[in-house]
Amino acid sequence: MSRVYPFDDAATARAVIDDDGTLAEWNEGARRLLGHSADTVVGRPAARLLAGDRIPVAPAGDRWQGTVALRHRDGRTVPVRLLAHRRPAGDGRPGGWLVVSPLTGAEPPPAEDPLAGAGLTQSPCAVAVYDEQLRLRRMNDEMAAVIGLPEPLVRGLRVSEIGGRPQSEELERVMLQVLTSGRPLDMQTFTGSGVDDRARAWLARLAPVRDADGRIVGVSLAAHDVTDNYRARQRLQLVNEASVRIGSTLDVTRTAQELAHMCVPALADFVTVDLLDPEDYGGEPPARIAAPLTLRRAAHWSVLDGVPEAVSEPGQTEVYPAGSPQADSLTAGHTIITSMATGDMARWLAWNTARGERVRTFGGHSTMSVPIRARGLTLGVAVFIRHRRPDGFTEDDGLLAEEITTRAAVCIDNARRYSRERETALALQRSLLPRNLPRTAALEASSRYLPAARAGVGGDWFDVIPLSGMRVAMVVGDVVGHGVQASATMGRLRTAVRTLADIDLAPDELLTHLDDLVLRLSDESGGEGNPGEVGATCLYAVYDPVSRHCTLARAGHPPPVLMPPGGDPRLLDLPAGPPLGLGGLPFESAEVELAEGSVLALYTDGLVLSRNRDADTGRDLLFRALAAHSGSLDETCDAILHALLPRAGAADDVALLLACTQGLAASQVATWDIPADPAQVASVRKQVVERLDSWGLSEVAFTAELVVSELVTNAIRYGSRPIRLRLIHDAATLICEVSDTSHTAPHLRRAKIFDEGGRGLLLVAQLTQRWGSRHTPEGKTIWAELPLYERDG
């Protein structure tokens, strides 16, 4: 196997011995050493070259050195110092050992050898030698270039006297440790050289210097300029930290603050972040920028306490004309670096007198303006200023600032988009949720809605819906997902619930119709017919203050909590029901009797569920908060939210509805069984007038008499027995109800001139506040409401 070497191969004796002890290679240097030619030894056992019978023990590691007696070709014994390296098998060759021995250069160099002193004087590394007093004795040309002073001028001075910087004193203390301990040390420092004031990173390697007797007589110092490596590591670390520390929240101001904090003092001594106000451009940042322009200070930070360099405070706006670094960098679309040394800061200082005075006061000497751009949009500008660090900004600094600012720009744009969508969803949510809960005779209610702290506005909703017969419906629901889409879906479901409630469907029937609607919404959303693309949960309850019965049904929603008067809170045991949107599964209703003054708590799972606890633990907290508070429902709502939700906000939307039930006294209800005889209608009217007089409602007796007459007559003529009349009143309303066992609902029609009937319900509609019909298990009920006005005296 031939090899090509750039130097004299024969100056070293070289041989290769395979693992089986066979000589595989033999060069010219080996022939010169022992006289054997390659063709006489290659392929034969290497042990034949040993003089005598003693065979060296095989090395245990990968390297071996020692002196071996070898047999020369002329028969004499030659002691040879060998160095052997283990050569692993590979590239088709077996494993073995490379054995070498130098033929020249091993003797000590002569005193006049020029290479003897080249280690100090001509070394590319900056080297200096200090005596026992730590005073300079010798240094090479490279060290003189670093210091910026010739050796004759500084010989005999200490490091602290030569450098005159704090870093020089620190280096001298480390040299003293080496001198006293006798152990070498490494030290890294960041300081300028004597040639310029630009800070550089240095690795100083210090070692004791000993005389022939081993006594320490001084310290040697070798300085290595590692600025490039140092800055590369610093930039990489800064970029890595920026990717972690910037954008921790979806808040524009917080993200701008993180950008400023990230770059001080690592990149600059003072950083400002100014953003364009999208409202000035129709809600979106402009695609093109033209000066003058208005920027809002989002954040700033400084190495000095209190940020005294700042002229504007966060939140304030300022107009930046052409010629300002902010406007120039934004209109140019790239980073602009200025410095006092080049004289291009004069215009920068002239455009704003107050800002120019601050720059002069604190010694600002270099600035860097970096546009904040993301997804093709200009969001603002970050300005970096140095006044404490002596070196100015470089192109590499500009590249680093651009990379960090670009990362921050994406986070700022994400936060801006999130905030815009959140505000839109909140506005939509507020418009869809009830602003005020209606006052009813059936219950007192209070509610709260809180959007998620991070995920944004979702599809939680609640409602209180007055029904006929003084009854009232309560509903709480939760649409899967967050954002505008979830809020829009919530609005459609809330409207559907109100529509279905208006026709007095039973809770289980209402949820069945709502389930069909969610399936249709899922198809419309692009779910390709797969159920579950749009999903929701819902709890619907109807409370009757006359019977004090509450009928409830739920579709995958958390069960309500009931706290009876004087009792402990407990969960109502209701059939769970499937979530809305699965389709084809039945819902069941349950009926409970509620004592007057009972409190029902309806809520979404965001109230009781969190990352740190399960639903059972959350409900226990709800029980305690509900039981501990005896104030108003508003105060109880606040106490519950305070007890269950963290200060930072809930991880999911929260809707809470508290309702305290009320009952109507038996004296406020009157009921008659009506015979199916039209001749008895006059008697019924008389009884109604007498009861209204006893209630003190004589002012509405005439109207009520007409309404009762029409409803009872209609039931006798078209309904089925038994027929029942019921009057209910509270402070504001009188309700007339006529029930029969027929399931045929009446409807308004326009009677012709010569028709004998058809005008009864039209008359009822004209005389009452509202009227309607509802189906019951026994048949139907026709009802009408009359407003009660405040009586004089």
CSV table of C-alpha atoms in Angstrom, one decimal, residues 354-711:
chain,number,residue,atom,x,y,z
A,354,ALA,CA,-35.7,67.0,24.2
A,355,ARG,CA,-34.7,63.6,23.0
A,356,GLY,CA,-31.4,65.0,21.7
A,357,GLU,CA,-30.7,66.5,25.1
A,358,ARG,CA,-31.3,63.1,26.8
A,359,VAL,CA,-28.9,61.4,24.3
A,360,ARG,CA,-26.1,63.9,25.1
A,361,THR,CA,-26.8,63.7,28.9
A,362,PHE,CA,-26.4,60.0,29.0
A,363,GLY,CA,-23.7,59.7,26.4
A,364,GLY,CA,-25.5,57.8,23.7
A,365,HIS,CA,-23.1,57.2,20.9
A,366,SER,CA,-24.7,54.5,18.7
A,367,THR,CA,-28.3,53.7,17.7
A,368,MET,CA,-30.0,51.0,15.8
A,369,SER,CA,-33.6,51.2,14.5
A,370,VAL,CA,-35.1,47.9,13.5
A,371,PRO,CA,-38.6,47.6,11.9
A,372,ILE,CA,-41.0,45.2,13.5
A,373,ARG,CA,-42.6,43.3,10.6
A,374,ALA,CA,-44.6,40.1,10.5
A,375,ARG,CA,-46.6,38.4,7.7
A,376,GLY,CA,-45.9,41.3,5.3
A,377,LEU,CA,-47.3,44.0,7.7
A,378,THR,CA,-45.3,46.7,9.5
A,379,LEU,CA,-46.3,46.7,13.2
A,380,GLY,CA,-43.8,49.2,14.6
A,381,VAL,CA,-40.1,49.8,15.3
A,382,ALA,CA,-37.6,48.9,18.0
A,383,VAL,CA,-34.7,51.4,18.7
A,384,PHE,CA,-31.5,50.1,20.4
A,385,ILE,CA,-29.1,52.7,22.0
A,386,ARG,CA,-25.7,52.2,23.6
A,387,HIS,CA,-24.3,54.7,26.0
A,388,ARG,CA,-22.5,52.6,28.7
A,389,ARG,CA,-20.9,50.0,26.4
A,390,PRO,CA,-18.1,51.8,24.5
A,391,ASP,CA,-18.3,49.9,21.2
A,392,GLY,CA,-20.8,50.8,18.6
A,393,PHE,CA,-23.3,48.6,16.8
A,394,THR,CA,-22.0,46.4,14.0
A,395,GLU,CA,-23.7,44.7,11.1
A,396,ASP,CA,-23.6,41.5,13.1
A,397,ASP,CA,-25.5,43.3,15.9
A,398,GLY,CA,-28.0,44.4,13.3
A,399,LEU,CA,-28.5,40.8,12.1
A,400,LEU,CA,-29.0,39.6,15.7
A,401,ALA,CA,-31.4,42.4,16.5
A,402,GLU,CA,-33.4,41.6,13.3
A,403,GLU,CA,-33.6,38.0,14.2
A,404,ILE,CA,-34.9,38.7,17.7
A,405,THR,CA,-37.2,41.4,16.5
A,406,THR,CA,-38.6,39.1,13.8
A,407,ARG,CA,-39.5,36.5,16.5
A,408,ALA,CA,-41.0,39.2,18.6
A,409,ALA,CA,-43.0,40.6,15.6
A,410,VAL,CA,-44.7,37.3,15.0
A,411,CYS,CA,-45.6,37.1,18.7
A,412,ILE,CA,-46.9,40.7,18.7
A,413,ASP,CA,-48.9,40.0,15.5
A,414,ASN,CA,-50.3,36.8,17.1
A,415,ALA,CA,-51.3,38.8,20.2
A,416,ARG,CA,-52.7,41.6,18.1
A,417,ARG,CA,-54.9,39.2,16.0
A,418,TYR,CA,-55.9,37.3,19.2
A,419,SER,CA,-56.9,40.6,20.9
A,420,ARG,CA,-58.9,41.7,17.8
A,421,GLU,CA,-60.7,38.3,17.6
A,422,ARG,CA,-61.2,38.3,21.4
A,423,GLU,CA,-62.7,41.8,21.3
A,424,THR,CA,-64.9,40.8,18.4
A,425,ALA,CA,-66.1,37.7,20.2
A,426,LEU,CA,-66.6,39.6,23.4
A,427,ALA,CA,-68.7,42.1,21.6
A,428,LEU,CA,-70.7,39.4,19.9
A,429,GLN,CA,-71.0,37.5,23.2
A,430,ARG,CA,-72.3,40.6,25.0
A,431,SER,CA,-74.8,41.3,22.3
A,432,LEU,CA,-76.1,37.7,22.5
A,433,LEU,CA,-76.2,37.2,26.3
A,434,PRO,CA,-79.0,38.8,28.2
A,435,ARG,CA,-78.0,42.2,29.6
A,436,ASN,CA,-80.5,42.1,32.4
A,437,LEU,CA,-82.4,39.1,33.7
A,438,PRO,CA,-86.2,39.6,33.7
A,439,ARG,CA,-88.0,40.0,37.0
A,440,THR,CA,-90.6,37.4,37.5
A,441,ALA,CA,-92.9,36.3,40.3
A,442,ALA,CA,-91.5,32.8,40.1
A,443,LEU,CA,-87.9,33.5,41.1
A,444,GLU,CA,-85.1,36.0,41.8
A,445,ALA,CA,-82.0,35.4,39.6
A,446,SER,CA,-78.4,36.6,39.3
A,447,SER,CA,-75.8,35.6,36.8
A,448,ARG,CA,-72.1,35.9,35.9
A,449,TYR,CA,-70.1,35.2,32.7
A,450,LEU,CA,-66.3,35.2,32.5
A,451,PRO,CA,-64.4,34.5,29.3
A,452,ALA,CA,-61.4,32.2,29.5
A,453,ALA,CA,-58.1,33.9,30.5
A,454,ARG,CA,-56.0,32.4,27.7
A,455,ALA,CA,-58.2,30.4,25.4
A,456,GLY,CA,-60.5,33.4,24.7
A,457,VAL,CA,-64.3,33.9,24.5
A,458,GLY,CA,-66.2,30.7,24.1
A,459,GLY,CA,-69.8,29.6,23.7
A,460,ASP,CA,-71.1,29.5,27.3
A,461,TRP,CA,-74.5,31.1,27.7
A,462,PHE,CA,-77.4,31.4,30.2
A,463,ASP,CA,-80.9,32.7,30.1
A,464,VAL,CA,-84.1,33.2,32.1
A,465,ILE,CA,-87.2,33.0,30.0
A,466,PRO,CA,-90.7,33.9,31.3
A,467,LEU,CA,-93.4,31.4,30.3
A,468,SER,CA,-97.1,31.3,30.5
A,469,GLY,CA,-98.9,30.7,33.8
A,470,MET,CA,-96.2,32.6,35.8
A,471,ARG,CA,-93.8,29.8,35.1
A,472,VAL,CA,-90.2,30.5,34.2
A,473,ALA,CA,-87.5,28.6,32.2
A,474,MET,CA,-83.8,28.6,33.2
A,475,VAL,CA,-81.1,27.5,30.7
A,476,VAL,CA,-77.3,27.2,30.8
A,477,GLY,CA,-75.4,25.8,27.9
A,478,ASP,CA,-71.8,25.4,26.6
A,479,VAL,CA,-70.7,25.2,23.0
A,480,VAL,CA,-67.5,23.3,22.3
A,481,GLY,CA,-64.6,25.5,21.2
A,482,HIS,CA,-63.7,29.2,21.5
A,483,GLY,CA,-63.6,32.3,19.4
A,484,VAL,CA,-66.1,34.0,17.1
A,485,GLN,CA,-67.4,30.8,15.7
A,486,ALA,CA,-68.3,29.4,19.1
A,487,SER,CA,-70.0,32.7,20.1
A,488,ALA,CA,-72.0,32.7,16.9
A,489,THR,CA,-73.1,29.1,17.4
A,490,MET,CA,-74.1,30.0,21.0
A,491,GLY,CA,-76.2,32.9,19.7
A,492,ARG,CA,-78.1,30.5,17.3
A,493,LEU,CA,-78.7,28.0,20.0
A,494,ARG,CA,-79.9,30.6,22.5
A,495,THR,CA,-82.3,32.0,19.9
A,496,ALA,CA,-83.5,28.4,19.2
A,497,VAL,CA,-84.1,27.7,22.9
A,498,ARG,CA,-86.1,30.9,23.3
A,499,THR,CA,-88.2,30.0,20.2
A,500,LEU,CA,-88.8,26.5,21.5
A,501,ALA,CA,-89.5,27.7,25.0
A,502,ASP,CA,-92.1,30.1,23.6
A,503,ILE,CA,-94.2,27.2,22.4
A,504,ASP,CA,-94.0,25.6,25.8
A,505,LEU,CA,-92.2,22.4,24.9
A,506,ALA,CA,-91.4,20.1,27.8
A,507,PRO,CA,-87.6,20.1,28.7
A,508,ASP,CA,-86.9,16.7,27.1
A,509,GLU,CA,-88.7,17.6,23.9
A,510,LEU,CA,-86.9,21.0,23.7
A,511,LEU,CA,-83.5,19.3,24.0
A,512,THR,CA,-84.5,16.8,21.3
A,513,HIS,CA,-85.3,19.7,18.9
A,514,LEU,CA,-82.1,21.4,20.0
A,515,ASP,CA,-80.1,18.3,19.2
A,516,ASP,CA,-81.5,18.3,15.7
A,517,LEU,CA,-80.5,21.9,15.2
A,518,VAL,CA,-76.9,21.2,16.4
A,519,LEU,CA,-76.7,18.3,13.8
A,520,ARG,CA,-77.8,20.7,11.1
A,521,LEU,CA,-75.2,23.3,12.2
A,522,SER,CA,-72.6,20.5,12.1
A,523,ASP,CA,-73.5,19.8,8.5
A,524,GLU,CA,-73.3,23.5,7.6
A,525,SER,CA,-69.9,23.9,9.2
A,526,GLY,CA,-68.3,21.4,6.8
A,527,GLY,CA,-68.5,18.4,9.0
A,528,GLU,CA,-69.4,16.2,5.9
A,529,GLY,CA,-72.2,14.6,7.9
A,530,ASN,CA,-70.0,13.4,10.7
A,531,PRO,CA,-71.7,14.0,14.1
A,532,GLY,CA,-69.7,15.9,16.7
A,533,GLU,CA,-68.2,18.6,14.4
A,534,VAL,CA,-70.3,21.1,16.3
A,535,GLY,CA,-71.1,20.1,19.8
A,536,ALA,CA,-72.7,21.5,22.9
A,537,THR,CA,-74.1,20.7,26.3
A,538,CYS,CA,-77.3,22.2,27.8
A,539,LEU,CA,-79.4,22.2,31.0
A,540,TYR,CA,-83.0,23.3,30.7
A,541,ALA,CA,-85.4,23.7,33.7
A,542,VAL,CA,-89.0,25.0,34.0
A,543,TYR,CA,-90.2,26.1,37.4
A,544,ASP,CA,-93.9,26.6,38.3
A,545,PRO,CA,-94.4,28.9,41.3
A,546,VAL,CA,-98.1,27.7,41.7
A,547,SER,CA,-97.3,24.0,42.1
A,548,ARG,CA,-93.7,24.7,43.2
A,549,HIS,CA,-92.6,21.9,40.9
A,550,CYS,CA,-89.4,22.2,38.7
A,551,THR,CA,-89.0,20.0,35.6
A,552,LEU,CA,-85.4,19.6,34.4
A,553,ALA,CA,-83.5,17.8,31.6
A,554,ARG,CA,-79.9,17.9,30.7
A,555,ALA,CA,-77.8,17.1,27.6
A,556,GLY,CA,-74.4,16.1,28.8
A,557,HIS,CA,-74.3,19.1,31.1
A,558,PRO,CA,-73.1,19.2,34.8
A,559,PRO,CA,-76.1,18.7,37.1
A,560,PRO,CA,-77.4,21.7,39.1
A,561,VAL,CA,-76.8,22.3,42.8
A,562,LEU,CA,-79.8,22.7,45.0
A,563,MET,CA,-79.6,24.4,48.4
A,564,PRO,CA,-83.0,24.2,50.2
A,565,PRO,CA,-83.8,26.8,52.8
A,566,GLY,CA,-82.0,26.0,56.0
A,567,GLY,CA,-80.4,22.9,54.3
A,568,ASP,CA,-77.0,21.9,52.8
A,569,PRO,CA,-76.2,22.1,49.1
A,570,ARG,CA,-76.5,18.9,47.1
A,571,LEU,CA,-76.4,17.8,43.5
A,572,LEU,CA,-79.8,17.1,41.9
A,573,ASP,CA,-79.9,13.5,40.6
A,574,LEU,CA,-80.9,14.0,37.0
A,575,PRO,CA,-80.5,11.7,33.9
A,576,ALA,CA,-77.3,12.7,32.2
A,577,GLY,CA,-78.5,12.7,28.6
A,578,PRO,CA,-76.1,12.7,25.7
A,579,PRO,CA,-74.4,15.9,24.6
A,580,LEU,CA,-76.1,17.8,21.8
A,581,GLY,CA,-75.0,16.9,18.3
A,582,LEU,CA,-74.8,13.1,18.5
A,583,GLY,CA,-78.4,12.6,17.3
A,584,GLY,CA,-80.9,9.8,17.7
A,585,LEU,CA,-80.5,9.4,21.5
A,586,PRO,CA,-83.3,10.2,23.9
A,587,PHE,CA,-83.5,12.8,26.7
A,588,GLU,CA,-85.3,12.3,30.0
A,589,SER,CA,-87.0,14.8,32.3
A,590,ALA,CA,-87.1,14.7,36.0
A,591,GLU,CA,-89.4,16.6,38.3
A,592,VAL,CA,-88.6,17.9,41.8
A,593,GLU,CA,-90.6,19.9,44.3
A,594,LEU,CA,-88.8,23.0,45.5
A,595,ALA,CA,-89.6,24.8,48.8
A,596,GLU,CA,-90.0,28.5,48.6
A,597,GLY,CA,-86.6,30.1,49.1
A,598,SER,CA,-84.6,27.2,47.5
A,599,VAL,CA,-81.5,28.3,45.6
A,600,LEU,CA,-80.6,26.6,42.3
A,601,ALA,CA,-77.1,26.9,41.0
A,602,LEU,CA,-76.7,26.3,37.2
A,603,TYR,CA,-73.2,26.5,35.8
A,604,THR,CA,-70.8,25.4,33.0
A,605,ASP,CA,-68.0,23.0,33.7
A,606,GLY,CA,-65.4,25.8,33.6
A,607,LEU,CA,-66.5,26.8,37.1
A,608,VAL,CA,-65.6,23.4,38.7
A,609,LEU,CA,-63.0,21.9,36.4
A,610,SER,CA,-59.4,23.1,36.2
A,611,ARG,CA,-55.9,21.8,35.6
A,612,ASN,CA,-55.3,21.5,39.3
A,613,ARG,CA,-58.5,19.8,40.4
A,614,ASP,CA,-61.2,17.4,39.2
A,615,ALA,CA,-64.9,18.1,39.0
A,616,ASP,CA,-65.7,16.5,42.4
A,617,THR,CA,-63.2,18.8,44.2
A,618,GLY,CA,-64.6,21.8,42.4
A,619,ARG,CA,-68.2,20.9,43.4
A,620,ASP,CA,-67.1,20.6,47.0
A,621,LEU,CA,-65.7,24.1,46.8
A,622,LEU,CA,-69.0,25.2,45.2
A,623,PHE,CA,-71.0,23.6,48.0
A,624,ARG,CA,-68.9,25.4,50.7
A,625,ALA,CA,-69.1,28.8,48.9
A,626,LEU,CA,-72.8,28.5,48.4
A,627,ALA,CA,-73.5,27.4,52.0
A,628,ALA,CA,-71.2,30.0,53.6
A,629,HIS,CA,-72.8,33.0,51.9
A,630,SER,CA,-76.2,34.3,53.1
A,631,GLY,CA,-76.2,37.6,51.4
A,632,SER,CA,-77.8,38.6,48.1
A,633,LEU,CA,-77.6,36.5,45.1
A,634,ASP,CA,-75.2,39.0,43.5
A,635,GLU,CA,-72.9,38.8,46.5
A,636,THR,CA,-73.1,35.0,46.4
A,637,CYS,CA,-72.2,34.9,42.7
A,638,ASP,CA,-69.1,37.0,43.5
A,639,ALA,CA,-68.2,34.8,46.5
A,640,ILE,CA,-68.4,31.6,44.4
A,641,LEU,CA,-66.2,33.0,41.6
A,642,HIS,CA,-63.7,34.2,44.2
A,643,ALA,CA,-63.6,30.8,45.9
A,644,LEU,CA,-63.3,28.6,42.7
A,645,LEU,CA,-61.4,30.6,40.2
A,646,PRO,CA,-57.7,31.6,40.3
A,647,ARG,CA,-56.7,35.2,40.2
A,648,ALA,CA,-55.1,34.8,36.8
A,649,GLY,CA,-58.5,33.8,35.5
A,650,ALA,CA,-60.2,30.5,34.5
A,651,ALA,CA,-58.8,28.2,31.9
A,652,ASP,CA,-62.2,27.9,30.3
A,653,ASP,CA,-65.3,30.0,30.0
A,654,VAL,CA,-67.5,30.2,33.1
A,655,ALA,CA,-71.3,30.8,33.1
A,656,LEU,CA,-73.1,30.9,36.5
A,657,LEU,CA,-76.8,31.3,37.1
A,658,LEU,CA,-78.2,31.5,40.6
A,659,ALA,CA,-82.0,31.4,41.1
A,660,CYS,CA,-84.0,31.7,44.4
A,661,THR,CA,-87.4,30.2,44.0
A,662,GLN,CA,-90.6,32.0,45.1
A,663,GLY,CA,-94.1,30.7,45.4
A,664,LEU,CA,-97.6,32.1,44.8
A,665,ALA,CA,-99.9,31.9,47.8
A,666,ALA,CA,-103.1,29.8,47.3
A,667,SER,CA,-105.1,33.0,47.7
A,668,GLN,CA,-103.6,34.3,44.4
A,669,VAL,CA,-105.0,31.4,42.4
A,670,ALA,CA,-108.7,30.6,41.7
A,671,THR,CA,-109.9,27.5,39.8
A,672,TRP,CA,-113.3,26.5,38.5
A,673,ASP,CA,-114.6,23.3,36.8
A,674,ILE,CA,-116.7,24.5,33.9
A,675,PRO,CA,-119.8,22.5,32.8
A,676,ALA,CA,-120.0,21.9,29.1
A,677,ASP,CA,-123.2,24.0,28.8
A,678,PRO,CA,-123.1,27.4,27.0
A,679,ALA,CA,-125.9,28.6,29.3
A,680,GLN,CA,-123.5,28.4,32.3
A,681,VAL,CA,-121.1,31.0,30.8
A,682,ALA,CA,-122.9,33.9,32.4
A,683,SER,CA,-122.6,32.3,35.8
A,684,VAL,CA,-118.9,31.8,35.3
A,685,ARG,CA,-118.5,35.4,34.3
A,686,LYS,CA,-120.2,36.5,37.5
A,687,GLN,CA,-118.0,34.3,39.7
A,688,VAL,CA,-114.9,35.7,38.0
A,689,VAL,CA,-116.1,39.3,38.7
A,690,GLU,CA,-116.7,38.5,42.3
A,691,ARG,CA,-113.3,37.0,42.7
A,692,LEU,CA,-111.6,40.0,41.1
A,693,ASP,CA,-113.5,42.3,43.4
A,694,SER,CA,-112.2,40.3,46.4
A,695,TRP,CA,-108.6,40.6,45.0
A,696,GLY,CA,-109.1,44.4,44.6
A,697,LEU,CA,-108.8,44.1,40.8
A,698,SER,CA,-112.1,45.7,39.9
A,699,GLU,CA,-110.4,47.9,37.3
A,700,VAL,CA,-109.7,45.0,35.0
A,701,ALA,CA,-112.9,43.1,35.8
A,702,PHE,CA,-114.7,44.2,32.6
A,703,THR,CA,-111.8,43.2,30.3
A,704,ALA,CA,-111.2,40.0,32.2
A,705,GLU,CA,-114.9,39.2,32.0
A,706,LEU,CA,-114.8,39.5,28.2
A,707,VAL,CA,-111.7,37.4,27.9
A,708,VAL,CA,-113.0,34.7,30.2
A,709,SER,CA,-116.3,34.6,28.3
A,710,GLU,CA,-114.6,34.2,24.9
A,711,LEU,CA,-112.1,31.5,26.1
